[in-house]
């Protein structure tokens, strides 16, 4: 795409008005040399003289298409709607780019945009049906969600084979999956007899006719939620100590042992969760040190830490807001009762995915439990409060003492962590086993008939909880693996993640087509 001025009214990349510095003779010579091209401006009366000049030796520009709507959160941001075209002028701020709107309601306006809300124009990422990093399970959930009709579809990266694509289609109330295979020359096909040079052509073809698919492709799957932006705005990514006056607390969401949690509004524009810490519960310096690491841990299954207020008391921790609160409450309430076994396993798989990321980063959670997992729309779960326990523990050792009556999460904690203060990713695995128990019992207290003291006494001698009622045996086996006495024999989160995700693949019944899987 060329770098050239665009008409302010029609936004077509056609015109450069006479520059004042250019004399008529200069212009004539430039036209003769074919350095510039004279174009009639359809909106000439608004923009200047009747002809305009377009430089031919032009730089490449970055034109992007918006994948989601975005409403400006600060005066320096630019609002846009899905489908708008934007020219990116400066990418140096990292996750937030400085851009100019080329189409839409705010055409020609400039401001910061979240980089993960846009994709290069004409790229596959810009296609409304391309859901790149969507797992098979998530694809099914998205397609089965309200608003999608028979034939709704999406194309995603194949989980099992890197570089390959899969097509997921809604056929009445079931979702069918096809691998998009490639010929030796790189053409894509569902049926070998009909290869296509591009995925776009393949989609166009199957939108016209079924041609062997279970259903003709209809509308692209609806995108339910825009992704989280990285940070609240371009300037909180680095300067994330924010002024507490920019936060308005709206309503209390709950309380933990270290403080209260509120729904809040940042800059009068953006919904956030605000954790307020009881004065004295931690040293701001320790917290800030830990928080520096925490804010770098970004993953779709981890709650994002947006900003902090550590100047003055109480300390505020600003995170993304999750509409359905903690997983524990969610499991215990009506919602939990409505959960099917597939939802329960999916919940566990999501937690394992977030934890597998922490495992990869050599980061230990230390307080993994259903109360520290939060639930958003459509059963989306994210792990919260990672690393916070360490900060509390450093400053407030007594709080985590393994005594009856204290709030030490004894029932979630591995024996070696209780007895020798040995917290590792393997003690997190132990806690994950307990969390799995919570999920399978809809939020029942672990070791329901035992006190903390009894748990501390009996678990090191080999006592383990029995299989909960109605819990599939394979899931109980996973729990039991997490509770191996020798921590080295416990699985990794990576293994847990694929085991739980594969659960769904196992019971898919119909494979009536070579490409369907
Ligand atoms: P503790 O901190 O003692 O382990 P906890 O994790 O339940 O207990 P908090 O993290 O303070 O305590 O959270 C209290 C409650 O606030 C949660 O149970 C949940 O309902 C709500 N909550 C916390 N964070 C969020 C969030 N980001 N979005 C929505 N609700 C939240």
XYZ file of C-alpha atoms and ligand atoms in Angstrom:
548
model
C 0.000 0.000 0.000
C 1.362 3.390 -0.905
C 1.972 6.210 1.498
C -0.061 9.059 0.230
C -2.595 11.459 1.527
C -6.140 10.327 1.546
C -9.167 12.381 0.727
C -10.695 13.491 4.001
C -14.183 12.788 2.775
C -13.969 9.550 0.834
C -10.718 8.343 2.372
C -9.547 6.933 -0.933
C -5.754 6.922 -1.227
C -5.763 9.121 -4.266
C -4.807 12.686 -3.728
C -2.133 15.028 -2.624
C -3.129 18.654 -2.936
C -0.791 21.256 -4.395
C 1.967 21.910 -1.963
C 2.462 25.609 -1.360
C 6.211 25.240 -1.757
C 5.918 23.748 -5.209
C 5.913 26.302 -7.978
C 3.857 25.738 -11.102
C 7.074 25.170 -13.097
C 8.352 22.627 -10.543
C 5.092 20.797 -10.843
C 5.194 20.762 -14.630
C 8.737 19.377 -14.585
C 7.858 16.781 -12.011
C 4.926 15.650 -14.128
C 7.182 15.466 -17.192
C 9.735 13.399 -15.275
C 6.795 11.227 -14.220
C 7.762 11.807 -10.586
C 4.214 12.706 -9.817
C 0.898 11.911 -11.297
C -1.947 14.342 -11.716
C -5.247 13.014 -10.537
C -8.616 14.641 -10.552
C -9.847 14.943 -7.021
C -13.506 13.988 -6.683
C -13.768 16.200 -3.640
C -11.534 18.902 -5.038
C -13.746 21.752 -3.993
C -13.372 20.737 -0.375
C -9.684 19.982 -0.431
C -8.146 22.641 -2.650
C -7.382 23.111 -6.312
C -9.007 21.023 -8.995
C -6.048 18.759 -9.542
C -3.903 17.009 -7.049
C -0.543 15.393 -7.211
C 0.360 11.952 -6.083
C 4.010 11.081 -5.539
C 4.859 7.884 -7.416
C 7.996 7.042 -5.474
C 6.149 6.154 -2.333
C 6.961 4.384 0.878
C 5.097 1.325 2.038
C 2.553 1.939 4.757
C 1.021 -0.255 7.389
C -2.679 -0.485 6.828
C -4.593 -2.599 9.297
C -8.158 -3.659 9.703
C -9.925 -3.555 13.072
C -11.056 -6.968 14.272
C -13.128 -5.661 17.193
C -14.757 -2.434 18.347
C -12.631 -0.323 20.646
C -13.767 2.657 22.702
C -11.090 5.179 23.614
C -10.134 5.052 27.264
C -8.022 8.193 27.288
C -7.954 11.359 25.226
C -4.894 10.047 23.420
C -6.656 6.871 22.297
C -8.517 6.385 19.051
C -11.947 4.702 19.041
C -12.805 2.434 16.127
C -15.279 -0.198 15.024
C -14.647 -3.691 13.712
C -13.939 -3.467 9.990
C -12.472 0.051 10.069
C -9.163 0.555 8.297
C -6.322 2.145 10.202
C -2.926 3.311 9.098
C -0.321 2.550 11.731
C 2.120 5.428 12.026
C 4.274 4.361 14.947
C 4.742 0.958 16.560
C 7.465 1.917 18.993
C 5.164 1.855 22.043
C 4.999 -1.955 21.714
C 1.546 -3.244 22.494
C -0.113 0.086 21.666
C 0.358 1.666 18.256
C -0.145 5.214 17.113
C -2.539 5.149 14.183
C -4.740 7.187 11.904
C -8.285 6.147 11.009
C -8.705 5.711 7.258
C -12.371 4.793 7.346
C -15.215 4.806 9.819
C -16.733 7.459 12.029
C -13.437 8.967 13.099
C -11.757 9.090 9.748
C -8.448 11.026 9.729
C -8.289 11.155 13.508
C -5.151 9.901 15.184
C -4.462 8.182 18.459
C -3.274 5.060 20.214
C -4.854 1.706 19.469
C -4.349 -1.717 21.096
C -2.147 -3.684 18.681
C -3.952 -6.958 19.365
C -7.248 -5.505 18.075
C -6.065 -5.143 14.481
C -4.582 -7.285 11.701
C -2.763 -6.374 8.473
C -5.277 -5.683 5.763
C -5.589 -8.530 3.236
C -3.889 -10.938 5.637
C -5.618 -14.108 6.788
C -5.702 -12.599 10.308
C -8.006 -9.898 8.988
C -10.602 -12.424 7.846
C -13.668 -12.542 10.091
C -13.629 -16.356 9.992
C -10.010 -16.772 11.067
C -9.739 -17.629 14.765
C -6.006 -18.320 14.870
C -5.159 -19.712 18.300
C -8.539 -21.233 19.023
C -8.490 -24.752 20.315
C -10.906 -27.370 19.056
C -12.854 -27.204 22.303
C -13.102 -23.443 22.281
C -14.151 -23.572 18.631
C -17.044 -25.825 19.594
C -18.050 -23.536 22.407
C -17.908 -20.458 20.223
C -19.922 -22.034 17.425
C -22.543 -23.402 19.797
C -22.967 -20.025 21.488
C -26.082 -17.975 20.858
C -26.217 -16.001 17.633
C -24.657 -18.569 15.324
C -26.805 -20.266 12.689
C -26.503 -23.617 10.958
C -23.420 -23.385 8.706
C -21.529 -20.915 10.902
C -17.837 -21.672 10.654
C -14.331 -20.703 11.586
C -10.842 -21.638 10.533
C -8.208 -22.126 13.195
C -4.670 -23.349 13.595
C -4.574 -27.078 14.081
C -3.475 -28.003 17.615
C -1.847 -31.294 16.813
C 0.047 -30.289 13.667
C 1.892 -26.990 13.648
C 1.352 -24.930 10.521
C -1.813 -26.799 9.557
C -5.320 -25.356 9.572
C -8.649 -26.819 10.613
C -12.171 -25.872 9.630
C -14.907 -26.108 12.281
C -18.511 -25.929 11.105
C -21.815 -25.819 12.952
C -24.120 -28.521 11.631
C -27.440 -28.098 13.467
C -26.422 -28.520 17.105
C -23.121 -30.305 16.544
C -19.756 -29.018 15.445
C -17.799 -30.895 12.797
C -14.092 -30.434 12.221
C -12.123 -30.860 8.999
C -8.391 -30.693 8.451
C -7.443 -28.397 5.621
C -4.763 -30.415 3.924
C -2.217 -29.180 1.392
C -0.996 -30.545 -1.890
C 2.727 -30.767 -2.640
C 2.443 -27.424 -4.384
C 0.927 -25.855 -1.245
C -2.685 -25.663 -2.406
C -5.370 -26.145 0.243
C -8.087 -28.739 0.021
C -10.826 -30.488 1.887
C -11.349 -32.892 -0.977
C -8.176 -33.733 -2.911
C -10.004 -33.317 -6.202
C -10.625 -29.620 -5.479
C -7.495 -27.762 -4.345
C -7.345 -23.957 -3.943
C -4.447 -21.585 -4.079
C -5.655 -19.615 -1.065
C -7.830 -20.300 1.935
C -10.003 -17.371 0.895
C -10.820 -19.131 -2.375
C -11.573 -22.333 -0.519
C -13.960 -20.486 1.781
C -15.623 -18.746 -1.164
C -16.124 -22.100 -2.906
C -17.677 -23.851 0.069
C -19.833 -20.814 0.780
C -21.456 -21.400 -2.603
C -22.003 -25.134 -2.303
C -21.670 -27.987 0.171
C -19.539 -29.987 -2.246
C -18.990 -32.825 0.209
C -18.900 -30.811 3.428
C -21.635 -31.588 5.947
C -23.164 -28.171 5.269
C -22.589 -25.169 3.008
C -20.512 -22.549 4.834
C -22.659 -19.737 6.158
C -21.714 -16.746 8.275
C -18.384 -16.627 10.082
C -18.664 -17.564 13.763
C -19.526 -14.593 15.984
C -16.651 -13.194 17.958
C -17.926 -13.128 21.502
C -15.436 -11.006 23.339
C -12.655 -8.690 22.374
C -9.357 -9.813 23.880
C -7.880 -8.066 26.872
C -5.715 -5.143 25.896
C -2.146 -5.280 27.123
C -2.325 -2.885 30.005
C -4.994 -0.235 30.390
C -3.530 2.164 27.860
C -0.304 2.853 26.021
C 1.238 4.718 28.926
C 0.299 2.364 31.753
C 2.310 -0.455 30.166
C 5.498 0.973 31.656
C 4.187 3.552 34.086
C 1.860 1.278 35.817
C 1.878 2.993 39.196
C -1.242 5.047 38.612
C -2.822 7.839 40.546
C -5.566 6.523 42.807
C -7.790 9.440 41.847
C -8.087 7.817 38.407
C -9.944 4.932 40.056
C -13.569 5.143 41.159
C -14.797 2.259 43.287
C -18.305 1.266 42.237
C -19.400 -1.761 44.245
C -17.916 -4.368 46.509
C -17.502 -7.760 44.872
C -16.148 -9.708 47.778
C -13.537 -9.927 50.470
C -10.583 -12.161 51.184
C -8.413 -12.372 54.244
C -6.125 -9.570 53.018
C -8.704 -7.046 51.926
C -11.727 -6.270 49.812
C -12.326 -6.442 46.098
C -14.378 -3.848 44.191
C -15.653 -3.335 40.733
C -14.155 -0.027 39.669
C -13.884 2.395 36.809
C -10.506 3.603 35.593
C -10.354 7.059 34.004
C -14.187 7.057 33.987
C -14.006 4.743 30.979
C -12.756 1.278 31.738
C -14.219 -1.409 33.992
C -11.611 -3.003 36.241
C -11.376 -5.040 39.434
C -9.694 -3.290 42.353
C -8.191 -5.327 45.146
C -7.668 -3.161 48.201
C -5.171 -4.527 50.687
C -5.601 -4.136 54.401
C -3.053 -1.614 55.632
C 0.055 -3.392 56.873
C -0.662 -6.680 55.100
C 2.449 -6.301 52.969
C 5.419 -4.063 52.362
C 4.842 -1.994 49.209
C 8.481 -2.532 48.198
C 8.162 -6.315 48.361
C 4.895 -6.167 46.560
C 6.247 -3.963 43.786
C 9.207 -6.303 43.284
C 6.874 -9.263 42.880
C 4.410 -7.287 40.836
C 7.139 -6.427 38.309
C 7.319 -10.137 37.534
C 3.574 -10.689 37.761
C 2.750 -8.050 35.208
C 4.999 -9.727 32.639
C 3.093 -12.980 32.986
C 0.525 -12.623 30.252
C -1.593 -15.520 29.097
C -5.258 -15.856 28.119
C -5.807 -18.099 31.140
C -4.149 -15.797 33.670
C -5.763 -12.703 35.160
C -3.922 -9.704 33.845
C -2.448 -7.283 36.325
C -3.099 -3.823 34.891
C -1.764 -1.309 37.359
C -1.109 -0.621 41.016
C -1.490 2.231 43.501
C 1.198 1.743 46.123
C 1.591 5.381 47.084
C -0.438 5.720 50.274
C -2.791 3.182 51.829
C -4.559 1.009 51.078
C -2.528 -0.523 48.263
C -4.703 -1.059 45.192
C -4.102 -3.880 42.751
C -5.946 -3.225 39.508
C -6.746 -6.268 37.391
C -9.113 -7.318 34.678
C -12.698 -7.742 35.830
C -14.340 -11.160 35.594
C -18.118 -11.067 35.406
C -18.852 -14.300 37.270
C -16.553 -13.922 40.266
C -14.605 -16.762 41.814
C -14.830 -20.322 40.550
C -15.678 -21.482 44.046
C -18.815 -19.339 44.189
C -19.616 -20.259 40.597
C -19.423 -23.964 41.360
C -21.515 -23.616 44.492
C -24.246 -21.477 42.963
C -26.966 -22.479 40.487
C -24.504 -22.061 37.682
C -22.414 -24.827 39.122
C -25.316 -27.221 39.310
C -26.020 -26.579 35.656
C -22.465 -27.495 34.731
C -22.126 -30.732 32.828
C -19.184 -33.057 33.141
C -17.759 -31.632 29.897
C -17.872 -28.131 31.438
C -16.154 -29.368 34.572
C -13.339 -30.951 32.590
C -13.045 -27.888 30.427
C -12.749 -25.706 33.517
C -9.941 -27.928 34.783
C -8.261 -27.843 31.360
C -8.316 -24.043 31.353
C -6.713 -23.845 34.789
C -4.096 -26.397 33.694
C -3.371 -24.259 30.620
C -2.779 -21.131 32.734
C -0.634 -23.096 35.155
C 1.333 -24.752 32.313
C 2.304 -21.249 31.258
C 3.487 -20.413 34.791
C 5.382 -23.726 34.844
C 7.144 -22.751 31.633
C 8.099 -19.412 33.170
C 9.431 -21.162 36.290
C 6.907 -19.292 38.367
C 5.136 -20.778 41.379
C 1.581 -19.859 42.277
C 1.610 -21.041 45.940
C -2.127 -20.647 46.519
C -3.913 -22.480 43.738
C -7.534 -23.168 44.717
C -11.029 -22.652 43.268
C -11.309 -19.378 45.250
C -8.327 -18.065 43.274
C -9.695 -18.899 39.837
C -12.093 -16.370 38.327
C -14.881 -16.962 35.848
C -15.928 -14.672 33.011
C -18.547 -14.972 30.289
C -19.122 -18.344 28.654
C -17.414 -20.307 31.362
C -14.031 -18.735 30.640
C -11.717 -19.320 33.576
C -8.506 -17.573 34.513
C -6.047 -18.175 37.294
C -5.719 -15.242 39.716
C -3.569 -14.193 42.635
C -0.433 -15.944 41.413
C 2.597 -14.961 43.430
C 0.670 -12.892 45.953
C 0.925 -15.537 48.672
C 4.706 -15.181 48.593
C 4.553 -11.481 49.316
C 2.131 -12.009 52.148
C 4.211 -14.826 53.535
C 7.460 -12.895 53.486
C 6.028 -10.146 55.587
C 3.482 -11.972 57.572
C 4.840 -15.401 58.340
C 2.335 -16.184 61.048
C -0.589 -15.885 58.704
C 0.543 -18.951 56.845
C 1.436 -21.001 59.889
C 0.022 -24.506 59.707
C -2.031 -24.233 62.834
C -5.608 -25.164 63.478
C -7.742 -22.061 63.320
C -5.457 -19.985 61.130
C -6.343 -19.288 57.532
C -3.424 -21.245 56.151
C -4.843 -23.174 53.195
C -3.761 -26.464 54.731
C -6.180 -28.581 52.759
C -4.771 -27.317 49.455
C -1.112 -27.456 50.384
C 1.332 -30.273 49.637
C 2.841 -32.008 52.676
C 6.409 -30.908 51.833
C 5.220 -27.286 51.633
C 3.464 -27.525 54.994
C 6.266 -29.307 56.769
C 9.420 -27.950 55.107
C 8.122 -24.766 53.507
C 9.124 -26.337 50.187
C 6.969 -24.590 47.625
C 7.657 -25.681 44.052
C 5.664 -26.143 40.889
C 5.102 -29.692 42.185
C 3.369 -28.339 45.291
C 1.185 -26.347 42.876
C 0.408 -29.666 41.166
C -0.778 -31.042 44.509
C -3.065 -28.042 44.913
C -4.348 -28.587 41.378
C -5.453 -32.086 42.415
C -7.452 -30.508 45.273
C -8.888 -27.932 42.893
C -9.976 -30.764 40.611
C -11.747 -32.268 43.616
C -13.492 -28.933 44.210
C -14.586 -28.840 40.580
C -15.927 -32.390 40.638
C -17.836 -31.822 43.894
C -19.249 -28.407 42.870
C -17.191 -26.557 45.409
C -17.318 -28.849 48.393
C -14.750 -28.307 51.124
C -11.931 -30.828 50.593
C -11.595 -33.525 53.288
C -15.167 -32.611 54.326
C -15.204 -34.586 57.548
C -11.692 -33.692 58.679
C -10.183 -30.716 60.464
C -6.996 -29.018 59.249
C -5.150 -30.673 62.107
C -6.324 -34.139 61.059
C -5.277 -33.417 57.470
C -1.795 -32.364 58.563
C -1.512 -35.551 60.623
C -2.958 -38.079 58.199
C -1.915 -36.990 54.706
C 1.830 -37.540 55.280
C 1.032 -41.098 56.392
C -0.687 -41.854 53.106
C -4.342 -40.845 53.595
C -5.999 -39.502 50.435
C -9.559 -38.404 49.713
C -11.716 -41.072 48.060
C -13.168 -40.635 44.578
C -16.042 -38.128 44.765
C -19.510 -39.368 43.782
C -20.199 -39.330 40.014
C -16.585 -38.483 39.235
C -15.201 -40.465 36.264
C -12.432 -42.837 37.303
C -9.898 -41.308 34.915
C -10.351 -37.956 36.603
C -9.833 -39.476 40.021
C -6.659 -41.070 38.672
C -5.448 -37.613 37.653
C -6.170 -36.295 41.170
C -4.354 -39.241 42.721
C -1.328 -38.627 40.465
C -1.220 -35.029 41.716
C -1.184 -36.319 45.299
C 1.806 -38.634 44.969
C 3.954 -38.422 48.092
C 7.131 -38.175 46.031
C 6.711 -34.865 44.252
C 8.869 -35.961 41.317
C 6.270 -38.599 40.466
C 3.552 -35.994 40.097
C 2.721 -34.961 36.535
C 3.604 -31.631 34.945
C 0.948 -29.038 34.149
C 1.771 -29.503 30.503
C 0.786 -33.162 30.767
C -2.321 -32.332 32.766
C -3.365 -29.793 30.177
C -3.201 -32.177 27.230
C -4.738 -35.023 29.188
C -7.726 -32.875 30.092
C -8.020 -31.357 26.649
C -7.771 -34.768 25.014
C -10.673 -35.962 27.048
C -12.980 -34.416 24.520
C -11.290 -35.851 21.503
C -11.710 -39.326 22.925
C -15.480 -39.396 22.843
C -16.040 -37.863 19.443
C -18.045 -40.546 17.751
C -18.380 -40.001 14.035
C -15.379 -39.952 11.749
C -17.131 -40.641 8.502
C -14.827 -38.670 6.312
C -11.095 -39.076 5.893
C -10.538 -35.396 6.580
C -12.966 -35.054 9.388
C -11.481 -35.636 12.762
P -8.022 -15.072 49.889
O -7.439 -13.830 49.308
O -8.255 -14.973 51.335
O -7.346 -16.326 49.435
P -10.096 -14.835 47.980
O -9.141 -15.223 46.900
O -11.493 -15.343 47.886
O -9.513 -15.218 49.376
P -9.964 -12.154 47.058
O -8.966 -12.489 46.026
O -9.734 -10.950 47.880
O -10.181 -13.279 48.102
O -11.371 -12.035 46.329
C -12.582 -11.907 47.023
C -13.737 -12.066 46.063
O -13.796 -10.962 45.181
C -13.629 -13.285 45.168
O -14.173 -14.399 45.796
C -14.427 -12.866 43.955
O -15.796 -13.088 44.146
C -14.202 -11.370 43.906
N -13.128 -11.037 42.926
C -11.803 -11.005 43.147
N -11.124 -10.620 42.053
C -12.055 -10.401 41.097
C -11.994 -10.000 39.701
N -10.842 -9.734 39.096
N -13.157 -9.896 39.023
C -14.333 -10.161 39.628
N -14.450 -10.542 40.902
C -13.342 -10.669 41.660
